[in-house]
Amino acid sequence: MTTRTNLSDSNPPRKITAMKIESKLPDVGMTIFSVMTKLANDNNAINLSQGFPDFDVPAELVALVEKYMRTGHNQYAPMQGVLMLREKIAKKAQELYGATYDPATEITVTSGATEALFAAITAVVQPGDEVIVFEPAYDSYVPTIRLNGGVPVYVKLKFPDYHIDWDEIRAAISSKTKLLILNFPHNPTGAVLSKEDISELKQITQNSNLLMISDEVYEHIVFDGYQHESLCRYPELALRSFVINSFGKTYHATGWKIGYCLAPAPFSKEFQKIHQFLTFASNTPVQLAYAEFMENKAVFVNLSRFYQDKRDKFLSFLKGSRLKVLPCRGTYFQMLDYSLISGESDVEFSKLMTVEHGVASIPLSVFYHQNDDHKVLRFCFAKRDETLKKAAEQISAIQA
Ligand code: PMP
Ligand code: GLN
């Protein structure tokens, strides 16, 4: 028989007044993704805010994780990642982009792209270095730059298709510019890089010391005949780049948190110095399962079609609404302009839409350091058709 000690008898609860620490990110609160997901859950709203599927991981992939767990693969993976997975990643980069990365020295498996971004930025940025960031910007880049003493330099993508103005990039580059962070297909706007962008990038970087981080987590989600322009494809760009990816988006498993970084050996060496103290290694059975499952190329080959169909269904369900549709060439996010319905700020309108109309989204202004408000919201369409239909009905019912 076990004896239960009633802790409250001997140790009555007491309130601890914590000591103060000086915040390194005083102006940063909880991420908008956590805030909106909580608001959606609290209000029983359909959650099209944080980007994650509401359908399941392929059963075969789950069975593979189980297989590796049951057969004793439950201890630390190698720091760089399971070798079989690094080999499969190298093979895929070769087949898709003609890129050669050595699994021994140029590939690191991480705990999601988030960790890879943190490690790459930390490996490169010294105090006072300037880093060019496109706005709207995914939320993790700037805090990480600042934690490393870097200075973000913002260049806005151009409304309404969010293309890059390369003259603005040229003007933003100074003698202090160390790094350019790219993210295409782009979260939140769905913009993709064109061949012309790649030529500009080559011109701007040649004969310079500029480094690049290319966040390509949506590489397999590109629509309307556009092609994903991975920096891996271009040796003169790849030699100065960390290319970062995530299995979460491709295999509908955002909660498994496995990503990776492709980078030339000297870059990977510095990257791994950080990675080994961030997490050391990532989940072993999941890495092994991905390595085996990656043989099934149909999953990523068909992903663009799968999500284009979701985007088109969502838009067709929205036909009756007064929201204006912005271009979406990739990712699983659709931006909608609500200016015909309301003049409220995007933050207020997204809250109102969640609480009163039961559909949560992300206000675009949170992706700008000065909170530019274009009356645009981001909706995640990685959802079952019935979820999209119901959400669209509720959105269409909103009166001005
Ligand atoms: N970069 C972008 C652009 C993303 O949208 C996300 C997540 N959705 C990440 C990085 C982080 O990926 P992970 O969940 O693998 O950490
Ligand atoms: N990347 C996801 C999005 O853009 C969210 C990731 C997170 O919650 N940190 O919605």
Tab-separated table of C-alpha atoms and ligand atoms in Angstrom:
chain	number	residue	atom	x	y	z
A	1	MET	CA	0.000	0.000	0.000
A	2	THR	CA	1.335	3.436	-0.830
A	3	THR	CA	1.132	6.249	1.614
A	4	ARG	CA	0.137	9.607	0.197
A	5	THR	CA	1.759	12.535	1.812
A	6	ASN	CA	-0.458	15.515	1.996
A	7	LEU	CA	2.076	18.160	1.075
A	8	SER	CA	-0.265	20.958	1.929
A	9	ASP	CA	-0.294	19.839	5.598
A	10	SER	CA	3.421	20.181	6.103
A	11	ASN	CA	4.054	22.839	3.427
A	12	PRO	CA	1.145	25.243	3.248
A	13	PRO	CA	1.019	26.947	-0.161
A	14	ARG	CA	2.834	30.219	-0.160
A	15	LYS	CA	3.150	32.871	-2.773
A	16	ILE	CA	6.631	33.304	-4.140
A	17	THR	CA	7.664	36.747	-5.207
A	18	ALA	CA	10.205	36.080	-7.901
A	19	MET	CA	13.349	38.120	-8.292
A	20	LYS	CA	13.473	40.388	-11.332
A	21	ILE	CA	15.409	39.543	-14.449
A	22	GLU	CA	16.173	42.043	-17.164
A	23	SER	CA	14.312	40.920	-20.261
A	24	LYS	CA	16.315	40.361	-23.424
A	25	LEU	CA	13.124	40.788	-25.447
A	26	PRO	CA	11.160	43.372	-23.450
A	27	ASP	CA	8.751	44.206	-26.266
A	28	VAL	CA	7.983	40.590	-27.199
A	29	GLY	CA	4.916	38.789	-25.883
A	30	MET	CA	3.446	35.369	-26.612
A	31	THR	CA	3.455	34.599	-30.362
A	32	ILE	CA	0.355	35.528	-32.317
A	33	PHE	CA	-0.025	31.823	-33.226
A	34	SER	CA	-0.469	30.852	-29.572
A	35	VAL	CA	-2.681	33.867	-28.876
A	36	MET	CA	-5.086	33.215	-31.752
A	37	THR	CA	-5.210	29.460	-31.215
A	38	LYS	CA	-6.133	30.043	-27.571
A	39	LEU	CA	-8.780	32.582	-28.558
A	40	ALA	CA	-10.168	30.098	-31.092
A	41	ASN	CA	-10.264	27.297	-28.511
A	42	ASP	CA	-11.778	29.508	-25.797
A	43	ASN	CA	-14.534	30.586	-28.178
A	44	ASN	CA	-15.063	27.259	-29.880
A	45	ALA	CA	-14.179	28.905	-33.193
A	46	ILE	CA	-12.900	27.202	-36.349
A	47	ASN	CA	-9.151	27.690	-36.143
A	48	LEU	CA	-7.728	28.903	-39.464
A	49	SER	CA	-5.080	30.948	-37.623
A	50	GLN	CA	-2.003	28.902	-36.661
A	51	GLY	CA	-0.735	26.897	-39.629
A	52	PHE	CA	-1.398	23.211	-39.062
A	53	PRO	CA	-3.564	20.563	-40.746
A	54	ASP	CA	-6.754	19.290	-39.116
A	55	PHE	CA	-6.337	15.969	-40.912
A	56	ASP	CA	-4.055	13.125	-39.986
A	57	VAL	CA	-0.491	12.080	-40.654
A	58	PRO	CA	-0.374	9.130	-43.137
A	59	ALA	CA	-1.103	5.927	-41.176
A	60	GLU	CA	1.917	4.235	-42.746
A	61	LEU	CA	4.198	6.904	-41.302
A	62	VAL	CA	2.693	6.496	-37.831
A	63	ALA	CA	3.227	2.721	-38.155
A	64	LEU	CA	6.881	3.309	-39.013
A	65	VAL	CA	7.421	5.475	-35.908
A	66	GLU	CA	5.812	2.718	-33.863
A	67	LYS	CA	8.027	0.100	-35.524
A	68	TYR	CA	11.190	1.999	-34.656
A	69	MET	CA	10.025	2.666	-31.102
A	70	ARG	CA	9.184	-1.014	-30.582
A	71	THR	CA	12.486	-2.209	-31.985
A	72	GLY	CA	14.609	-0.290	-29.547
A	73	HIS	CA	15.456	2.932	-31.384
A	74	ASN	CA	14.713	5.136	-28.417
A	75	GLN	CA	18.037	6.626	-27.392
A	76	TYR	CA	19.949	9.671	-28.616
A	77	ALA	CA	20.363	10.040	-32.339
A	78	PRO	CA	23.741	11.235	-33.619
A	79	MET	CA	24.082	14.985	-33.071
A	80	GLN	CA	23.980	15.664	-36.842
A	81	GLY	CA	20.901	13.469	-37.303
A	82	VAL	CA	20.321	9.804	-38.141
A	83	LEU	CA	22.701	8.940	-40.991
A	84	MET	CA	20.023	7.141	-43.041
A	85	LEU	CA	17.907	10.303	-42.947
A	86	ARG	CA	20.798	12.582	-43.923
A	87	GLU	CA	21.521	10.259	-46.851
A	88	LYS	CA	17.901	10.395	-47.991
A	89	ILE	CA	17.870	14.183	-47.707
A	90	ALA	CA	21.064	14.386	-49.802
A	91	LYS	CA	19.509	12.121	-52.436
A	92	LYS	CA	16.380	14.220	-52.574
A	93	ALA	CA	18.310	17.512	-52.935
A	94	GLN	CA	20.255	15.915	-55.794
A	95	GLU	CA	17.173	14.580	-57.558
A	96	LEU	CA	15.034	17.687	-57.145
A	97	TYR	CA	17.575	20.474	-57.472
A	98	GLY	CA	20.764	18.883	-58.835
A	99	ALA	CA	22.426	19.943	-55.589
A	100	THR	CA	25.254	17.992	-53.994
A	101	TYR	CA	25.391	17.998	-50.191
A	102	ASP	CA	27.608	15.580	-48.287
A	103	PRO	CA	25.547	13.757	-45.614
A	104	ALA	CA	28.675	13.526	-43.454
A	105	THR	CA	29.463	17.230	-43.293
A	106	GLU	CA	26.756	19.354	-44.909
A	107	ILE	CA	23.401	18.222	-43.527
A	108	THR	CA	22.058	18.654	-39.995
A	109	VAL	CA	18.716	17.370	-38.752
A	110	THR	CA	17.076	19.731	-36.251
A	111	SER	CA	14.064	19.936	-33.967
A	112	GLY	CA	11.956	21.724	-36.557
A	113	ALA	CA	12.863	24.582	-38.873
A	114	THR	CA	12.527	26.907	-35.874
A	115	GLU	CA	15.621	25.406	-34.281
A	116	ALA	CA	17.493	25.458	-37.592
A	117	LEU	CA	16.677	29.159	-38.039
A	118	PHE	CA	17.874	29.943	-34.532
A	119	ALA	CA	21.095	27.967	-35.013
A	120	ALA	CA	21.857	29.465	-38.441
A	121	ILE	CA	21.227	33.063	-37.367
A	122	THR	CA	23.234	32.530	-34.177
A	123	ALA	CA	26.106	30.952	-36.112
A	124	VAL	CA	26.398	33.947	-38.397
A	125	VAL	CA	25.301	37.153	-36.674
A	126	GLN	CA	27.806	39.090	-34.562
A	127	PRO	CA	26.870	42.186	-32.542
A	128	GLY	CA	26.271	45.151	-34.861
A	129	ASP	CA	25.776	43.053	-38.011
A	130	GLU	CA	22.885	44.122	-40.185
A	131	VAL	CA	20.439	41.516	-41.438
A	132	ILE	CA	18.000	42.209	-44.259
A	133	VAL	CA	14.531	40.854	-43.583
A	134	PHE	CA	11.568	41.015	-45.952
A	135	GLU	CA	8.321	42.271	-44.482
A	136	PRO	CA	5.804	40.904	-43.791
A	137	ALA	CA	8.198	38.561	-41.943
A	138	TYR	CA	7.675	35.216	-40.245
A	139	ASP	CA	7.823	35.899	-36.537
A	140	SER	CA	10.952	34.050	-35.392
A	141	TYR	CA	13.608	35.840	-37.465
A	142	VAL	CA	13.796	39.246	-35.817
A	143	PRO	CA	13.868	38.175	-32.138
A	144	THR	CA	16.657	35.737	-32.998
A	145	ILE	CA	18.652	38.421	-34.813
A	146	ARG	CA	18.221	40.761	-31.845
A	147	LEU	CA	19.201	38.113	-29.277
A	148	ASN	CA	22.487	37.877	-31.149
A	149	GLY	CA	23.064	41.627	-31.131
A	150	GLY	CA	22.221	41.969	-34.819
A	151	VAL	CA	20.277	44.816	-36.366
A	152	PRO	CA	17.288	43.960	-38.567
A	153	VAL	CA	16.956	46.082	-41.719
A	154	TYR	CA	13.452	45.842	-43.151
A	155	VAL	CA	12.522	45.788	-46.830
A	156	LYS	CA	8.843	45.535	-47.699
A	157	LEU	CA	7.446	43.146	-50.281
A	158	LYS	CA	5.234	45.088	-52.682
A	159	PHE	CA	1.463	44.897	-52.339
A	160	PRO	CA	-0.711	43.257	-53.748
A	161	ASP	CA	1.378	40.352	-55.109
A	162	TYR	CA	4.169	40.958	-52.577
A	163	HIS	CA	7.013	40.940	-55.098
A	164	ILE	CA	10.556	42.047	-54.255
A	165	ASP	CA	11.760	45.488	-55.290
A	166	TRP	CA	15.440	44.741	-55.915
A	167	ASP	CA	16.391	48.419	-55.997
A	168	GLU	CA	15.204	48.660	-52.419
A	169	ILE	CA	17.384	45.694	-51.523
A	170	ARG	CA	20.381	47.365	-53.187
A	171	ALA	CA	19.669	50.533	-51.229
A	172	ALA	CA	19.358	48.582	-47.963
A	173	ILE	CA	22.758	46.896	-48.298
A	174	SER	CA	25.541	48.625	-46.341
A	175	SER	CA	29.087	47.751	-45.332
A	176	LYS	CA	27.565	46.214	-42.188
A	177	THR	CA	25.166	43.876	-44.004
A	178	LYS	CA	26.049	40.301	-43.112
A	179	LEU	CA	22.961	38.315	-43.972
A	180	LEU	CA	19.825	38.259	-46.083
A	181	ILE	CA	16.919	36.089	-44.896
A	182	LEU	CA	14.622	34.760	-47.602
A	183	ASN	CA	11.428	32.783	-47.167
A	184	PHE	CA	9.819	31.596	-50.389
A	185	PRO	CA	7.157	30.249	-50.813
A	186	HIS	CA	6.419	33.068	-48.425
A	187	ASN	CA	4.535	32.920	-45.151
A	188	PRO	CA	2.199	34.829	-44.810
A	189	THR	CA	1.711	36.141	-48.386
A	190	GLY	CA	2.115	33.047	-50.572
A	191	ALA	CA	4.596	34.872	-52.858
A	192	VAL	CA	7.171	32.764	-54.712
A	193	LEU	CA	10.562	33.584	-56.259
A	194	SER	CA	10.792	33.949	-60.037
A	195	LYS	CA	13.757	33.251	-62.336
A	196	GLU	CA	14.260	37.038	-62.540
A	197	ASP	CA	14.503	37.203	-58.742
A	198	ILE	CA	17.200	34.555	-58.855
A	199	SER	CA	19.170	36.554	-61.469
A	200	GLU	CA	18.902	39.652	-59.274
A	201	LEU	CA	20.038	37.659	-56.271
A	202	LYS	CA	23.046	36.365	-58.197
A	203	GLN	CA	23.969	39.879	-59.308
A	204	ILE	CA	23.604	41.383	-55.867
A	205	THR	CA	25.613	38.716	-54.093
A	206	GLN	CA	28.440	38.130	-56.573
A	207	ASN	CA	31.728	39.656	-55.415
A	208	SER	CA	30.196	40.275	-51.982
A	209	ASN	CA	30.486	38.629	-48.573
A	210	LEU	CA	26.730	38.521	-48.163
A	211	LEU	CA	25.395	35.298	-46.620
A	212	MET	CA	21.864	33.977	-46.956
A	213	ILE	CA	19.396	31.925	-44.989
A	214	SER	CA	16.666	30.511	-47.172
A	215	ASP	CA	13.647	29.281	-45.244
A	216	GLU	CA	12.022	26.866	-47.709
A	217	VAL	CA	9.608	25.009	-45.455
A	218	TYR	CA	6.832	25.291	-48.077
A	219	GLU	CA	9.017	23.993	-50.943
A	220	HIS	CA	6.420	21.397	-51.975
A	221	ILE	CA	3.419	23.728	-51.857
A	222	VAL	CA	3.528	25.826	-55.038
A	223	PHE	CA	0.536	26.503	-57.291
A	224	ASP	CA	-0.600	27.462	-60.790
A	225	GLY	CA	2.396	26.024	-62.613
A	226	TYR	CA	4.994	28.051	-60.689
A	227	GLN	CA	8.185	26.213	-59.818
A	228	HIS	CA	9.900	26.372	-56.438
A	229	GLU	CA	13.195	28.193	-56.873
A	230	SER	CA	15.340	26.587	-54.186
A	231	LEU	CA	18.648	28.321	-53.600
A	232	CYS	CA	20.085	24.774	-53.696
A	233	ARG	CA	19.504	24.792	-57.440
A	234	TYR	CA	22.108	27.516	-58.008
A	235	PRO	CA	25.665	26.648	-56.918
A	236	GLU	CA	26.745	30.311	-56.796
A	237	LEU	CA	23.914	30.982	-54.321
A	238	ALA	CA	24.157	27.673	-52.442
A	239	LEU	CA	27.813	28.297	-51.572
A	240	ARG	CA	26.797	31.240	-49.385
A	241	SER	CA	23.507	29.849	-48.049
A	242	PHE	CA	21.916	27.896	-45.232
A	243	VAL	CA	18.855	26.236	-46.779
A	244	ILE	CA	16.317	25.322	-44.119
A	245	ASN	CA	13.425	22.935	-44.324
A	246	SER	CA	10.779	21.203	-42.211
A	247	PHE	CA	9.162	17.770	-42.453
A	248	GLY	CA	6.174	19.144	-40.547
A	249	LYS	CA	4.639	20.862	-43.586
A	250	THR	CA	5.286	18.087	-46.073
A	251	TYR	CA	4.001	15.167	-43.973
A	252	HIS	CA	1.134	16.906	-42.113
A	253	ALA	CA	3.033	16.466	-38.849
A	254	THR	CA	3.790	19.916	-37.467
A	255	GLY	CA	3.811	18.498	-33.930
A	256	TRP	CA	6.704	16.130	-34.605
A	257	LYS	CA	9.146	19.025	-34.991
A	258	ILE	CA	11.786	17.656	-37.345
A	259	GLY	CA	13.552	19.956	-39.789
A	260	TYR	CA	16.966	20.217	-41.375
A	261	CYS	CA	19.629	22.543	-42.674
A	262	LEU	CA	21.689	22.158	-45.845
A	263	ALA	CA	24.853	24.236	-45.893
A	264	PRO	CA	28.450	24.043	-47.141
A	265	ALA	CA	30.774	22.178	-44.744
A	266	PRO	CA	32.349	25.217	-43.008
A	267	PHE	CA	28.864	26.686	-42.452
A	268	SER	CA	27.487	23.363	-41.197
A	269	LYS	CA	30.418	23.059	-38.795
A	270	GLU	CA	29.542	26.378	-37.156
A	271	PHE	CA	25.818	25.552	-37.313
A	272	GLN	CA	26.425	22.259	-35.486
A	273	LYS	CA	28.386	23.999	-32.745
A	274	ILE	CA	25.155	25.818	-31.873
A	275	HIS	CA	22.777	22.923	-32.565
A	276	GLN	CA	24.685	20.601	-30.199
A	277	PHE	CA	23.926	22.935	-27.296
A	278	LEU	CA	20.397	23.843	-28.300
A	279	THR	CA	18.970	20.328	-28.429
A	280	PHE	CA	22.012	18.141	-29.170
A	281	ALA	CA	19.889	15.743	-31.233
A	282	SER	CA	16.296	15.319	-32.372
A	283	ASN	CA	13.730	12.545	-31.948
A	284	THR	CA	15.276	9.235	-33.074
A	285	PRO	CA	12.291	7.036	-34.067
A	286	VAL	CA	10.673	9.891	-36.003
A	287	GLN	CA	13.894	10.505	-37.948
A	288	LEU	CA	14.140	6.809	-38.835
A	289	ALA	CA	10.492	6.722	-39.878
A	290	TYR	CA	10.926	9.744	-42.151
A	291	ALA	CA	14.050	8.212	-43.675
A	292	GLU	CA	12.097	5.103	-44.661
A	293	PHE	CA	8.952	6.972	-45.682
A	294	MET	CA	10.816	9.426	-47.916
A	295	GLU	CA	11.177	6.638	-50.470
A	296	ASN	CA	7.510	7.267	-51.188
A	297	LYS	CA	7.975	10.288	-53.414
A	298	ALA	CA	4.288	10.506	-54.258
A	299	VAL	CA	3.636	12.374	-50.995
A	300	PHE	CA	5.695	15.415	-51.860
A	301	VAL	CA	5.217	15.171	-55.612
A	302	ASN	CA	1.442	15.429	-55.155
A	303	LEU	CA	1.414	17.978	-52.348
A	304	SER	CA	1.084	21.082	-54.530
A	305	ARG	CA	-1.949	19.623	-56.293
A	306	PHE	CA	-3.452	18.577	-52.962
A	307	TYR	CA	-3.152	22.084	-51.514
A	308	GLN	CA	-4.085	23.887	-54.729
A	309	ASP	CA	-7.326	21.938	-54.625
A	310	LYS	CA	-7.834	23.035	-50.985
A	311	ARG	CA	-7.144	26.673	-51.891
A	312	ASP	CA	-9.554	26.553	-54.824
A	313	LYS	CA	-12.286	24.897	-52.751
A	314	PHE	CA	-11.884	27.468	-49.986
A	315	LEU	CA	-12.146	30.307	-52.517
A	316	SER	CA	-15.164	28.769	-54.212
A	317	PHE	CA	-16.894	28.385	-50.815
A	318	LEU	CA	-16.161	32.104	-50.239
A	319	LYS	CA	-17.750	33.232	-53.523
A	320	GLY	CA	-20.639	35.019	-51.781
A	321	SER	CA	-18.499	36.920	-49.297
A	322	ARG	CA	-17.360	40.545	-49.485
A	323	LEU	CA	-13.771	39.726	-48.672
A	324	LYS	CA	-11.305	40.434	-51.461
A	325	VAL	CA	-8.974	37.601	-52.436
A	326	LEU	CA	-5.242	38.361	-52.686
A	327	PRO	CA	-2.899	36.268	-54.846
A	328	CYS	CA	-1.689	32.986	-53.310
A	329	ARG	CA	0.996	31.166	-55.314
A	330	GLY	CA	2.263	28.854	-52.595
A	331	THR	CA	2.087	27.828	-48.885
A	332	TYR	CA	-1.168	26.850	-47.221
A	333	PHE	CA	-2.226	30.383	-46.373
A	334	GLN	CA	-4.771	32.571	-48.147
A	335	MET	CA	-4.893	36.289	-47.498
A	336	LEU	CA	-8.229	38.063	-47.583
A	337	ASP	CA	-8.852	41.828	-47.533
A	338	TYR	CA	-11.879	42.781	-45.410
A	339	SER	CA	-11.832	46.550	-46.087
A	340	LEU	CA	-15.288	46.430	-47.746
A	341	ILE	CA	-16.751	45.076	-44.527
A	342	SER	CA	-15.032	47.014	-41.755
A	343	GLY	CA	-12.637	49.856	-41.041
A	344	GLU	CA	-11.459	48.296	-37.791
A	345	SER	CA	-7.798	47.421	-37.343
A	346	ASP	CA	-6.848	43.947	-38.513
A	347	VAL	CA	-6.046	42.888	-34.936
A	348	GLU	CA	-9.469	44.001	-33.693
A	349	PHE	CA	-11.281	42.563	-36.696
A	350	SER	CA	-9.570	39.170	-36.368
A	351	LYS	CA	-10.589	39.032	-32.703
A	352	LEU	CA	-14.151	40.025	-33.536
A	353	MET	CA	-14.320	37.447	-36.309
A	354	THR	CA	-13.140	34.777	-33.873
A	355	VAL	CA	-15.389	35.684	-30.973
A	356	GLU	CA	-18.555	36.698	-32.824
A	357	HIS	CA	-18.369	34.799	-36.094
A	358	GLY	CA	-16.472	31.700	-34.990
A	359	VAL	CA	-13.522	31.798	-37.420
A	360	ALA	CA	-9.962	32.542	-36.267
A	361	SER	CA	-7.291	33.973	-38.588
A	362	ILE	CA	-4.026	35.901	-38.231
A	363	PRO	CA	-3.935	39.695	-38.716
A	364	LEU	CA	-1.193	40.569	-41.192
A	365	SER	CA	0.056	43.619	-39.259
A	366	VAL	CA	1.785	41.382	-36.703
A	367	PHE	CA	4.307	40.435	-39.393
A	368	TYR	CA	5.461	44.092	-39.685
A	369	HIS	CA	7.688	45.788	-37.103
A	370	GLN	CA	5.574	48.936	-37.393
A	371	ASN	CA	2.336	46.967	-37.497
A	372	ASP	CA	1.328	48.150	-41.000
A	373	ASP	CA	-2.384	47.569	-41.273
A	374	HIS	CA	-3.676	46.832	-44.784
A	375	LYS	CA	-6.939	45.340	-43.503
A	376	VAL	CA	-5.766	41.892	-44.487
A	377	LEU	CA	-6.096	38.596	-42.614
A	378	ARG	CA	-4.282	35.285	-43.188
A	379	PHE	CA	-6.329	32.072	-43.278
A	380	CYS	CA	-4.788	28.578	-43.124
A	381	PHE	CA	-6.484	26.241	-45.608
A	382	ALA	CA	-4.677	23.052	-44.504
A	383	LYS	CA	-8.062	21.795	-43.357
A	384	ARG	CA	-10.648	19.192	-44.252
A	385	ASP	CA	-13.094	20.326	-46.928
A	386	GLU	CA	-15.961	20.382	-44.458
A	387	THR	CA	-13.952	22.656	-42.129
A	388	LEU	CA	-13.244	25.051	-45.001
A	389	LYS	CA	-16.884	25.010	-46.091
A	390	LYS	CA	-18.197	25.763	-42.624
A	391	ALA	CA	-15.614	28.507	-42.069
A	392	ALA	CA	-16.441	30.091	-45.439
A	393	GLU	CA	-20.169	30.028	-44.639
A	394	GLN	CA	-19.552	31.802	-41.343
A	395	ILE	CA	-17.260	34.350	-42.977
A	396	SER	CA	-19.742	34.984	-45.804
A	397	ALA	CA	-22.496	35.642	-43.281
A	398	ILE	CA	-20.618	38.653	-41.825
A	399	GLN	CA	-22.483	41.857	-42.614
A	400	ALA	CA	-20.798	45.230	-42.915
B	1	PMP	N1	9.433	29.048	-41.183
B	1	PMP	C1	8.209	29.307	-41.647
B	1	PMP	C2	8.062	30.265	-42.767
B	1	PMP	C3	7.112	28.675	-41.086
B	1	PMP	O1	5.898	28.945	-41.542
B	1	PMP	C4	7.307	27.766	-40.023
B	1	PMP	C5	6.177	27.067	-39.318
B	1	PMP	N2	5.042	27.064	-39.800
B	1	PMP	C6	8.589	27.530	-39.586
B	1	PMP	C7	9.636	28.188	-40.172
B	1	PMP	C8	8.857	26.601	-38.439
B	1	PMP	O2	8.817	25.270	-38.801
B	1	PMP	P1	8.834	24.112	-37.707
B	1	PMP	O3	7.443	23.924	-37.253
B	1	PMP	O4	9.407	22.933	-38.416
B	1	PMP	O5	9.725	24.562	-36.582
B	2	GLN	N1	4.421	28.487	-38.775
B	2	GLN	C1	3.097	28.406	-38.270
B	2	GLN	C2	2.259	29.531	-38.836
B	2	GLN	O1	2.753	30.388	-39.535
B	2	GLN	C3	3.051	28.504	-36.766
B	2	GLN	C4	4.222	28.031	-36.015
B	2	GLN	C5	4.067	28.372	-34.559
B	2	GLN	O2	3.001	28.235	-34.010
B	2	GLN	N2	5.110	28.859	-34.003
B	2	GLN	O3	1.114	29.565	-38.556
